Short mmCIF file of C-alpha atoms in Angstrom, two decimals:
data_model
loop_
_atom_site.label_atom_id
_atom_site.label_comp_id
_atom_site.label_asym_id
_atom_site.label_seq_id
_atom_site.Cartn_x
_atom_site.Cartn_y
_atom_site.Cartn_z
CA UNK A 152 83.63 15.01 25.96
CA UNK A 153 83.31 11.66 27.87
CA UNK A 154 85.28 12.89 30.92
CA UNK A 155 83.57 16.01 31.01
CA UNK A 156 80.08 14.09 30.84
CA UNK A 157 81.37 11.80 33.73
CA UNK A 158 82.59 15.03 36.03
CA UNK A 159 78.92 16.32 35.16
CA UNK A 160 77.37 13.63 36.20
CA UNK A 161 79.38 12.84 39.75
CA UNK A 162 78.70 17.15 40.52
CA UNK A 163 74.89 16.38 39.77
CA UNK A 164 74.79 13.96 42.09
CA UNK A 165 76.88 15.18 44.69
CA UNK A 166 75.05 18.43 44.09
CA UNK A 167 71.77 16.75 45.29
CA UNK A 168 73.32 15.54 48.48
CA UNK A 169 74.60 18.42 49.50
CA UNK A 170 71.63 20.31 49.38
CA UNK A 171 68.97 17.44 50.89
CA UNK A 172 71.69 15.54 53.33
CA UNK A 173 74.81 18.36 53.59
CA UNK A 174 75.11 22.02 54.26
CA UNK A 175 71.87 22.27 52.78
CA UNK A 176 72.98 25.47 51.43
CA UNK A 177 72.24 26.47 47.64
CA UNK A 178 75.40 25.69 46.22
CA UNK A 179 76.08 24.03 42.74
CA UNK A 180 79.44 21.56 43.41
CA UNK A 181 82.10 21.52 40.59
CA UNK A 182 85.34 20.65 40.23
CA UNK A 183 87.42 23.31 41.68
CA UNK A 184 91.09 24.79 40.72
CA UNK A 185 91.94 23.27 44.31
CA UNK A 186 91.69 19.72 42.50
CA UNK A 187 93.33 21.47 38.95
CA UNK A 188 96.33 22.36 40.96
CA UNK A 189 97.50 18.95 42.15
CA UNK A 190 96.36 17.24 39.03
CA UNK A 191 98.57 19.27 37.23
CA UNK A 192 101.20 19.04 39.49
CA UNK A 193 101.34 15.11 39.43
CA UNK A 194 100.76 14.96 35.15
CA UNK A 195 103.36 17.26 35.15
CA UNK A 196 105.35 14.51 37.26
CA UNK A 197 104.47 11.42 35.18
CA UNK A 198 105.14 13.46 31.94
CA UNK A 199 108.38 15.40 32.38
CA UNK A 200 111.16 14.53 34.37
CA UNK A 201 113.42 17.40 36.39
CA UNK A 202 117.09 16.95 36.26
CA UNK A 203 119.47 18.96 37.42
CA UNK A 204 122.47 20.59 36.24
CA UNK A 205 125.69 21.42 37.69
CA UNK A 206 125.07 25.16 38.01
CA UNK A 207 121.70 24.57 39.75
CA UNK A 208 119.49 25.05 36.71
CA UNK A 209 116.64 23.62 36.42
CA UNK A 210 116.03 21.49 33.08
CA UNK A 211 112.69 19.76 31.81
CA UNK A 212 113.39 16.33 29.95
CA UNK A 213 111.42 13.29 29.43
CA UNK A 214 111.75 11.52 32.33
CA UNK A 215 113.68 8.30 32.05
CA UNK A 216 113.58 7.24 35.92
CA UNK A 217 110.98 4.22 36.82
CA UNK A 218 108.89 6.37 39.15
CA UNK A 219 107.95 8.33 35.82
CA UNK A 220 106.15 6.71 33.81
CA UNK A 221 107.28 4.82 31.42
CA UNK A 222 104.72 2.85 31.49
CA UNK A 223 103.39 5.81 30.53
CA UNK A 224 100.59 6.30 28.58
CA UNK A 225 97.81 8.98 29.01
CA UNK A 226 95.72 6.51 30.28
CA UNK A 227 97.76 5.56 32.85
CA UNK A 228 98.21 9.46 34.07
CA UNK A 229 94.53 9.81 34.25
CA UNK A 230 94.31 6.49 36.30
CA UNK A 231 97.07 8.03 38.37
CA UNK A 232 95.06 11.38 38.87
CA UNK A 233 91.65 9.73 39.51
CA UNK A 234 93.30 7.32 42.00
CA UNK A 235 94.53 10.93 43.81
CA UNK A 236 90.47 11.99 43.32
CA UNK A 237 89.43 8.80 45.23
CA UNK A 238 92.05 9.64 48.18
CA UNK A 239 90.94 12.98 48.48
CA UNK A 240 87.14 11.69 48.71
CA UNK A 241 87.79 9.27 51.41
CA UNK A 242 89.92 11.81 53.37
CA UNK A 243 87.31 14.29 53.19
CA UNK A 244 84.65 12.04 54.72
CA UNK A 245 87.38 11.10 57.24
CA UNK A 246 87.39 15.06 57.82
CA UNK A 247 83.88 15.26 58.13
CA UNK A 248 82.92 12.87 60.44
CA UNK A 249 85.68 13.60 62.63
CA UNK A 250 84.39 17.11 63.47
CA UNK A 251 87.84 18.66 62.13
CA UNK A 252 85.93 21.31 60.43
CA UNK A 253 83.42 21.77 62.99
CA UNK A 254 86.11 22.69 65.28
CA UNK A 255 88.21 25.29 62.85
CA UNK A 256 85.36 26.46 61.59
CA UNK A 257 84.45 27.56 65.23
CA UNK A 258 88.21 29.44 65.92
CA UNK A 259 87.97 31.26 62.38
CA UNK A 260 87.54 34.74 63.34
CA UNK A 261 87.20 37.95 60.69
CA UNK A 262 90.96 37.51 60.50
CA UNK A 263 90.67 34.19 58.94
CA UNK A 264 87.99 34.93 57.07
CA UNK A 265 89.13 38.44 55.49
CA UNK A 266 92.35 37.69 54.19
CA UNK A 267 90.82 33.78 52.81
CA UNK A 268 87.84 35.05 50.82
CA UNK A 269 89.92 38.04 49.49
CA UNK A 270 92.79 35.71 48.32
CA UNK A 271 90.36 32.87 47.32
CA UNK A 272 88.49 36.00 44.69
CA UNK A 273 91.95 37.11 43.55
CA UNK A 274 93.68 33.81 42.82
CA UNK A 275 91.83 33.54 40.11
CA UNK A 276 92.82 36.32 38.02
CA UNK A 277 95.07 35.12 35.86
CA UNK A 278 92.29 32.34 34.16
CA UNK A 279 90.43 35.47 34.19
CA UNK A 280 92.30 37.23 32.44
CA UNK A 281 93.36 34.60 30.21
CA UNK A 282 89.60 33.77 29.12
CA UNK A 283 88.66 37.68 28.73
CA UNK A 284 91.84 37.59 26.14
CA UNK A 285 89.78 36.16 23.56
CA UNK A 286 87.97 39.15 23.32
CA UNK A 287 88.13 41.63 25.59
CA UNK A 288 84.99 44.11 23.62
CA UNK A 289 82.38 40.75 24.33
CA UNK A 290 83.79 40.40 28.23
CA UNK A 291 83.83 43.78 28.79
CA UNK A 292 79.78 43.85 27.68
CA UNK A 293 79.16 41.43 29.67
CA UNK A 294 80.20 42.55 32.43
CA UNK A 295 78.72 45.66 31.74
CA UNK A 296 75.21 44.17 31.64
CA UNK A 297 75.72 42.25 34.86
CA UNK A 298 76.78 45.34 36.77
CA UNK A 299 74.05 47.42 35.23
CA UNK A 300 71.30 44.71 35.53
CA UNK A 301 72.79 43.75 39.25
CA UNK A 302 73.62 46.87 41.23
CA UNK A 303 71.92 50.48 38.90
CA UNK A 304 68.57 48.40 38.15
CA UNK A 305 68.45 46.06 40.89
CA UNK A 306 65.53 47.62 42.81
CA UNK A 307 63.31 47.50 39.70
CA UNK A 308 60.04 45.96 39.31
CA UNK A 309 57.93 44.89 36.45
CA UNK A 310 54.40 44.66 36.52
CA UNK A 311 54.31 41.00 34.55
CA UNK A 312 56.81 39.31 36.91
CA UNK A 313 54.45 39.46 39.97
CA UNK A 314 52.13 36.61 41.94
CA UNK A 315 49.35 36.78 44.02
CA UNK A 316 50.05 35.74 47.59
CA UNK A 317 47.18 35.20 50.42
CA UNK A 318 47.74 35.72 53.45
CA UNK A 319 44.52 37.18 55.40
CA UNK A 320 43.61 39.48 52.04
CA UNK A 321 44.83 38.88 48.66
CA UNK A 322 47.74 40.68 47.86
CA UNK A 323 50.05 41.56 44.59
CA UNK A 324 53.56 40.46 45.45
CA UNK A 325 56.60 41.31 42.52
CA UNK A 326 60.00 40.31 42.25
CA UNK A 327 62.94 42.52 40.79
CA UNK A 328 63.39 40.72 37.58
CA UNK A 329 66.26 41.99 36.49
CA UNK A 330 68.50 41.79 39.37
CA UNK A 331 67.13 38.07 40.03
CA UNK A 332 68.40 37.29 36.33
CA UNK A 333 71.00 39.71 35.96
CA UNK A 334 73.75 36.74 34.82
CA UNK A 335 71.29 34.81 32.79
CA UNK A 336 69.98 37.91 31.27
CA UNK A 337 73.42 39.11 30.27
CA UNK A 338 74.86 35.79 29.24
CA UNK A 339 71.91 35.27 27.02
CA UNK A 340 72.51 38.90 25.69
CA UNK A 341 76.07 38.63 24.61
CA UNK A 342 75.73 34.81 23.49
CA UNK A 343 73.38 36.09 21.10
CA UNK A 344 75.57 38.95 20.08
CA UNK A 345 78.34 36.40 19.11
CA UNK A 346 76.43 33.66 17.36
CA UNK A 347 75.28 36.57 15.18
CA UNK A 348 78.84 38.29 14.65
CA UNK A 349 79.46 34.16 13.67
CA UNK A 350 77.02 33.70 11.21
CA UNK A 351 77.69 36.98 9.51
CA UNK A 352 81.40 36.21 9.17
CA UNK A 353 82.65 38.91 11.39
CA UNK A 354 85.71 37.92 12.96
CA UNK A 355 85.84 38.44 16.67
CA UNK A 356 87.44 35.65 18.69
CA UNK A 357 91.34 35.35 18.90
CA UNK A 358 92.67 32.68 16.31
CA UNK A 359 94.69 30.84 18.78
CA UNK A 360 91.89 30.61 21.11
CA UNK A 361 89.20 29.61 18.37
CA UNK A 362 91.31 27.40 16.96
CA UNK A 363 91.43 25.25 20.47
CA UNK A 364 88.53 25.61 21.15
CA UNK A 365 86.47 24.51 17.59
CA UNK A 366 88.86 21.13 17.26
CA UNK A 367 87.65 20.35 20.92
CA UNK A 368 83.88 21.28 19.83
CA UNK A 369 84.53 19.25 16.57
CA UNK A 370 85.64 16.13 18.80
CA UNK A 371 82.18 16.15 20.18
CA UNK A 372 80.33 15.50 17.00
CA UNK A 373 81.38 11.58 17.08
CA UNK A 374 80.40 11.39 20.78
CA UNK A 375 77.58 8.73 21.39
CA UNK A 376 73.99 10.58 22.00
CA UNK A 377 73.36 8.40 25.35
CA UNK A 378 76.34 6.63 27.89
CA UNK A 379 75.23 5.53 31.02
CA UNK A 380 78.89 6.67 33.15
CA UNK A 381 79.67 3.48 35.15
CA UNK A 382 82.58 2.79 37.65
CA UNK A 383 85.85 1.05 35.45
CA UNK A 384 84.93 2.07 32.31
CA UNK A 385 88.38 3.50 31.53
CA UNK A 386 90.00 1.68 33.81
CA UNK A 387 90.02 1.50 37.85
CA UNK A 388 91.89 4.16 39.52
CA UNK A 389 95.70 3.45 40.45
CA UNK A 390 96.54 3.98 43.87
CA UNK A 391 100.16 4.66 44.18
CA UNK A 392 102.40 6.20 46.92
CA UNK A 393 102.08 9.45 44.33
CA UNK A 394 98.01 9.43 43.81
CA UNK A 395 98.41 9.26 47.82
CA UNK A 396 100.24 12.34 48.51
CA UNK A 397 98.53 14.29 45.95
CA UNK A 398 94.87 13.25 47.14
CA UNK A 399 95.86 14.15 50.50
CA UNK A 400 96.25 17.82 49.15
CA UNK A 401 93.55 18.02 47.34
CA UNK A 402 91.36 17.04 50.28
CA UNK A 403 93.05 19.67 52.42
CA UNK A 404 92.92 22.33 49.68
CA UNK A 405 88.91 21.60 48.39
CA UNK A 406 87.81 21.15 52.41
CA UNK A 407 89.42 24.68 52.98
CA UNK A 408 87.76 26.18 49.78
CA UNK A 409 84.59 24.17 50.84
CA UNK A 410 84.62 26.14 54.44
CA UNK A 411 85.19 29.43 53.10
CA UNK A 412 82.30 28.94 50.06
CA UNK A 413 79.79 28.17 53.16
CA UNK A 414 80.31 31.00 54.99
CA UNK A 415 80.45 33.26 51.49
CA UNK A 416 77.33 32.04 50.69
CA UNK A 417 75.70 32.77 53.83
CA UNK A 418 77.03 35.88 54.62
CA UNK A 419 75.95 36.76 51.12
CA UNK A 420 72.64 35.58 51.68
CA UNK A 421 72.45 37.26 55.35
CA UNK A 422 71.82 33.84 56.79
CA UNK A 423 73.08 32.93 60.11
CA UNK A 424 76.65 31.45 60.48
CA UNK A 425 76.36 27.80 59.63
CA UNK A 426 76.58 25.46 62.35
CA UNK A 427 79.46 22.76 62.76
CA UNK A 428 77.47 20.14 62.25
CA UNK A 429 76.17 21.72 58.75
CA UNK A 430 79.90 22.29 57.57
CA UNK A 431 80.77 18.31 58.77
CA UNK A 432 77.87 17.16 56.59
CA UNK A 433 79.17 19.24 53.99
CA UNK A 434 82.15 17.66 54.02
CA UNK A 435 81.18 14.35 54.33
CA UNK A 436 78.74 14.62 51.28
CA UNK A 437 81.70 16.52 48.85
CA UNK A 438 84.10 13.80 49.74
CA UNK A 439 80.88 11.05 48.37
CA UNK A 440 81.51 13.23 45.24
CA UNK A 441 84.86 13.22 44.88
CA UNK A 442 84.54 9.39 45.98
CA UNK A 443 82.01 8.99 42.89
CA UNK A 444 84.11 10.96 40.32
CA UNK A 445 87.13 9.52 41.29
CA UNK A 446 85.31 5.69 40.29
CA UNK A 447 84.44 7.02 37.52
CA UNK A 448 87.64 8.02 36.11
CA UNK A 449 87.49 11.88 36.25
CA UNK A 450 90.47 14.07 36.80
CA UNK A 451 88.56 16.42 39.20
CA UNK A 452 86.36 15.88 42.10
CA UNK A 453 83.56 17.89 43.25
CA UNK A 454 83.39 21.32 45.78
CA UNK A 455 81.88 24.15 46.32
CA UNK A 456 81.31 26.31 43.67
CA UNK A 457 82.71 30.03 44.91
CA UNK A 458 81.21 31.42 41.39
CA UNK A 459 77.57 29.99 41.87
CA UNK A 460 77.99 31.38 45.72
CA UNK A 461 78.88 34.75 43.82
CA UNK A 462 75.96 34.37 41.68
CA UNK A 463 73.55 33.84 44.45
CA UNK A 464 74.74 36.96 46.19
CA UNK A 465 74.04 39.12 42.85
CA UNK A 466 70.77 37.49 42.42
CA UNK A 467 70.09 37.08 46.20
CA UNK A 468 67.69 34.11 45.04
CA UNK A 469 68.79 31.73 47.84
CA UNK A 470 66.11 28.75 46.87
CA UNK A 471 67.59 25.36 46.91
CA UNK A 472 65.40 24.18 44.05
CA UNK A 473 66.81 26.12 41.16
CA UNK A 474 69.87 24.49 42.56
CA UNK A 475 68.25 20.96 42.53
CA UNK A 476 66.94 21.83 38.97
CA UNK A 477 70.95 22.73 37.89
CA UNK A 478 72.02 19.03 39.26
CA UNK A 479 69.16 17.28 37.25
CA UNK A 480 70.45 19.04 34.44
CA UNK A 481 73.98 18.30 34.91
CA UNK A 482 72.63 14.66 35.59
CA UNK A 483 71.43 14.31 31.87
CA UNK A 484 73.87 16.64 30.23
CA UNK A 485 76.48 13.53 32.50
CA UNK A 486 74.61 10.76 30.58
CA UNK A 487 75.35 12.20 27.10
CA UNK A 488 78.51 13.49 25.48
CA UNK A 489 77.13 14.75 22.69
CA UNK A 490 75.13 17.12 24.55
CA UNK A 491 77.94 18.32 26.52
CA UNK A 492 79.30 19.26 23.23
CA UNK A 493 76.59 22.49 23.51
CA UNK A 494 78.89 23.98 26.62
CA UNK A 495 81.84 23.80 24.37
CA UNK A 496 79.69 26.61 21.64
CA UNK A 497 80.14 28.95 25.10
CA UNK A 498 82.37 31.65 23.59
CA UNK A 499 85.58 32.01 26.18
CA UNK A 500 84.72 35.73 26.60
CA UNK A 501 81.77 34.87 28.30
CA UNK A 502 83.52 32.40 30.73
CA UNK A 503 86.27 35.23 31.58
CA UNK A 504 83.83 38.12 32.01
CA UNK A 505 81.86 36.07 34.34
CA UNK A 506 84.58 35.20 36.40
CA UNK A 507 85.56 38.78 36.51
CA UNK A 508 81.71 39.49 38.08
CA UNK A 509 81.66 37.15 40.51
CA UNK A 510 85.15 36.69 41.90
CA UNK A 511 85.16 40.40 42.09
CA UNK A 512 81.94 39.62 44.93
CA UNK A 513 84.31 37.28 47.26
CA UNK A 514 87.14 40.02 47.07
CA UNK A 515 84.91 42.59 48.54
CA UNK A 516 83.11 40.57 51.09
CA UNK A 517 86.22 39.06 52.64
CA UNK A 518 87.08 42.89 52.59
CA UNK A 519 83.65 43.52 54.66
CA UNK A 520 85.04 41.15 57.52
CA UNK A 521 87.52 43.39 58.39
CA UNK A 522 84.53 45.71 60.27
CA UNK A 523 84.32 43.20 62.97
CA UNK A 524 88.16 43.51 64.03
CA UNK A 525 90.32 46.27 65.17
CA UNK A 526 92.26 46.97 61.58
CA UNK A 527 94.11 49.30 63.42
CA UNK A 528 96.13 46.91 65.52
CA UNK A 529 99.75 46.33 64.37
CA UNK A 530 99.04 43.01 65.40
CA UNK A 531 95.96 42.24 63.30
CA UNK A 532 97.42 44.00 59.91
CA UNK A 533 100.62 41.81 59.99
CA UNK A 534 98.05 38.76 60.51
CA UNK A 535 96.32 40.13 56.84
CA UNK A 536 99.10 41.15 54.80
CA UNK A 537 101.54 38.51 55.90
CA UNK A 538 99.16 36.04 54.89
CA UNK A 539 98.15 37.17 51.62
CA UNK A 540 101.30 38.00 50.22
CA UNK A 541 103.04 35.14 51.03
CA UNK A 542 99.61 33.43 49.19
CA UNK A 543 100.85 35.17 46.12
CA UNK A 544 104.42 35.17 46.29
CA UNK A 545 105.06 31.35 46.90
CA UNK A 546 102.96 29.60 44.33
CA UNK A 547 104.67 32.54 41.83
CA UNK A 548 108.24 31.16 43.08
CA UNK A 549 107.38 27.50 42.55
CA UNK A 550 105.64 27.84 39.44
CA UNK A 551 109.00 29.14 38.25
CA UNK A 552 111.47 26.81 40.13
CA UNK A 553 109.45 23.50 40.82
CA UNK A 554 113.26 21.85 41.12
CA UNK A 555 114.16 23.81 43.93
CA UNK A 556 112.11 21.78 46.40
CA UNK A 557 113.33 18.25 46.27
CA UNK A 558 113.05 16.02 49.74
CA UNK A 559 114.37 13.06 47.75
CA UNK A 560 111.33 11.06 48.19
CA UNK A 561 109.10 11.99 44.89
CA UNK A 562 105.47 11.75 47.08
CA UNK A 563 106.58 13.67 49.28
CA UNK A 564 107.57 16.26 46.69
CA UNK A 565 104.55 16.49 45.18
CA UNK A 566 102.64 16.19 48.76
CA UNK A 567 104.84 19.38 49.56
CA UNK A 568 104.78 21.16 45.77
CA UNK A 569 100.64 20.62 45.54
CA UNK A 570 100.39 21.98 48.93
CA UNK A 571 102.17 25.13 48.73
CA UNK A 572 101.19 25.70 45.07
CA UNK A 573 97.24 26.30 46.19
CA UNK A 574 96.85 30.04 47.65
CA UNK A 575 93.81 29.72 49.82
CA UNK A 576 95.97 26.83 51.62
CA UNK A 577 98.92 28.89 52.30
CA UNK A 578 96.02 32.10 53.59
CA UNK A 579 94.35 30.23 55.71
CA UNK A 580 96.67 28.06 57.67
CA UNK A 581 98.86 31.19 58.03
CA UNK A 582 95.87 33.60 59.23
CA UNK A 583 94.93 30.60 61.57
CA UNK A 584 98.02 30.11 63.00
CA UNK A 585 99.04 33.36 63.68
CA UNK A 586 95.68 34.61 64.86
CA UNK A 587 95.64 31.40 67.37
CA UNK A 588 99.04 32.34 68.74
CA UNK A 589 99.77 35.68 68.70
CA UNK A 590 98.32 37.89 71.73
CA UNK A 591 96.45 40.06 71.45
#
């Protein structure tokens, strides 16, 4: 509950920079899976050792080696990992003020943008999938309600959600309610539905799942009620050759995703394409995040949110100050763990249907770039399904065989392993590439 608090806290905060001093687009920063992915890789690292057999097989063992920890406590892993979080927020500012991503932003055409928001919507099917398998009746609803509330009663108006505006002659201006609160409306709904199904003893949650999830709700209860998060408090982060590598991914990997969520949410908000400048800001105020979280001894850093993006373009409420209102929130949820403890009652169900909504919205508008190109061409489908199935196939094959790429220097192993692990990495730098070198 105490690291969550913290990671609340640094997205608050980075949250109001980027929308005063960044992008100044409405966008709620989290911690993304582009920072989960390294992370894991490097625990992974400091936890288990790989040796290798004669026959080529791969075996898992506790790693006995000095470069794996046996100094090795978990404290000294999460060190490790927020020392990776603090390279990745100073390499990201480094990014930013550079004008990298002004200038790639500026030679992404549709197809670098198709095949990178499609990819970035379905990489995350199997948490999906995973979250909706707690119960797949209470996802399914709520995804029902979103759709219905979002798309079949979208254009609906009701006559007590309405203000009077003046401009010349007074006149009656209304809002359609339940499109603007289709995922609050339906979250509310089915969180309802299950506290009741709770309280009367009905059983509707997997056991396995439950089970997790009620001894990490239980932890909470001996949280303090108020703990200011301060830099050190668990320790300062430990820069090693390792933390190195892996930040360096994770800045590559959360810039990329950070790109891609600007021009999601603008295109879903019909703005104009953001500026260079705008996405350089951007940058530079993520990586003050990440720089934040990483002080504070988080395992994450902050980005882009592609869900909230989502959200916005199912709402199409594009005000920054509901946005501002989220990071005070997350601000005071960040100074006390034993209010955090309320996101843990969330029932898992909820958290995979809504993933299903709005990842489902950056699938079909990367599809929507492909209008602008000729999809036709040889040239420009090889460019698309090139890219996106190597996306898939890669992190698949190292997930299974980790052992199989060994440089026999350990950062750069994990600098390599991170790197190819992330799909919207491998997507975009192969739709770049080829779309910048091949004629046509």
């Amino acid at each position: 509950s105490e690291l969550l608090a913290s990671s609340l806290f640094a997205c608050g905060i980075s949250t109001v920079l980027q929308t005063t001093l960044g992008s100044r687009l409405p966008l709620v920063q989290i911690p993304s899976f582009e920072y989960l992915v390294p992370a894991m890789v490097l625990s992974s690292h400091l936890s288990l050792g790989v040796t290798m057999e004669r026959n080529g097989t791969a075996v898992s063992s506790i790693c006995p080696a000095p470069h794996c920890t046996n100094k090795g406590s978990g404290v000294a892993s999460l060190r490790e990992v927020s020392g990776a979080v603090l390279v990745s927020g100073l390499v990201q500012m480094a990014l930013g003020v550079s004008g990298v991503c002004g200038w790639a932003v500026q030679h992404c055409g549709p197809m670098v943008l198709a095949p990178s928001l499609s990819i970035i919507g379905l990489s995350a099917y199997k948490e999906a999938a995973f979250f909706c398998s707690a119960n797949w009746g209470v996802a399914l609803l709520f995804m029902l309600l979103a759709v219905t509330f979002s798309q079949h009663l979208g254009s609906c108006h009701l006559p007590f959600c309405a203000w009077t505006q003046v401009r010349g002659g007074s006149t009656e201006t209304s809002i359609p309610t339940l499109r603007t609160f289709s995922v609050l409306l339906s979250f509310a709904g089915v969180c309802i539905l299950c506290a009741i199904l709770s309280h009367f003893r009905v059983p509707w949650e997997s056991v396995d799942l439950a089970t997790a999830q009620l001894s990490w709700a239980n932890s909470t209860f001996h949280a303090p009620w108020l703990r200011i998060p301060y830099t050190g408090k668990g320790g300062w982060p430990l820069l090693t050759p390792r933390a190195l590598a892996v930040g360096i991914t994770m800045a590559i990997g959360c810039s990329m995703n950070s790109v891609s969520c600007y021009v999601l949410c603008g295109r879903l908000l019909r703005a104009p394409r953001l500026p260079p400048h705008a996405c350089n800001r951007g940058l530079c105020t993520e990586g003050l995040g990440s720089l934040l979280a990483g002080l504070l001894g988080t395992p994450g850093g902050t980005a882009a949110s592609i869900a909230n993006a989502c959200v916005t373009g199912l709402t199409q409420a594009g005000s920054r100050f509901p946005v501002q209102i989220s990071a005070l929130a997350c601000v005071v949820l960040g100074m006390s763990p034993r209010l955090v403890g309320i996101l843990t009652c969330i029932p898992l169900a909820v958290h995979g249907g809504l993933l299903c909504v709005t990842y489902a919205v950056a699938v079909g508008t990367g599809i929507s770039y492909f209008q602008y190109a000729d999809i036709d061409s040889g040239r420009n489908i090889f460019i698309v399904g090139f890219a996106m199935f190597m996306a898939l196939l890669v992190p698949r094959w190292l997930s299974a065989a980790p052992a199989h790429l060994a440089t026999g220097w350990v950062p750069l192993d994990l600098f390599f392993l991170s790197l190819l692990m992330m799909p919207v990495f491998l997507t975009e730098f192969l739709s770049f590439f080829l779309e910048n070198t091949v004629s046509g």
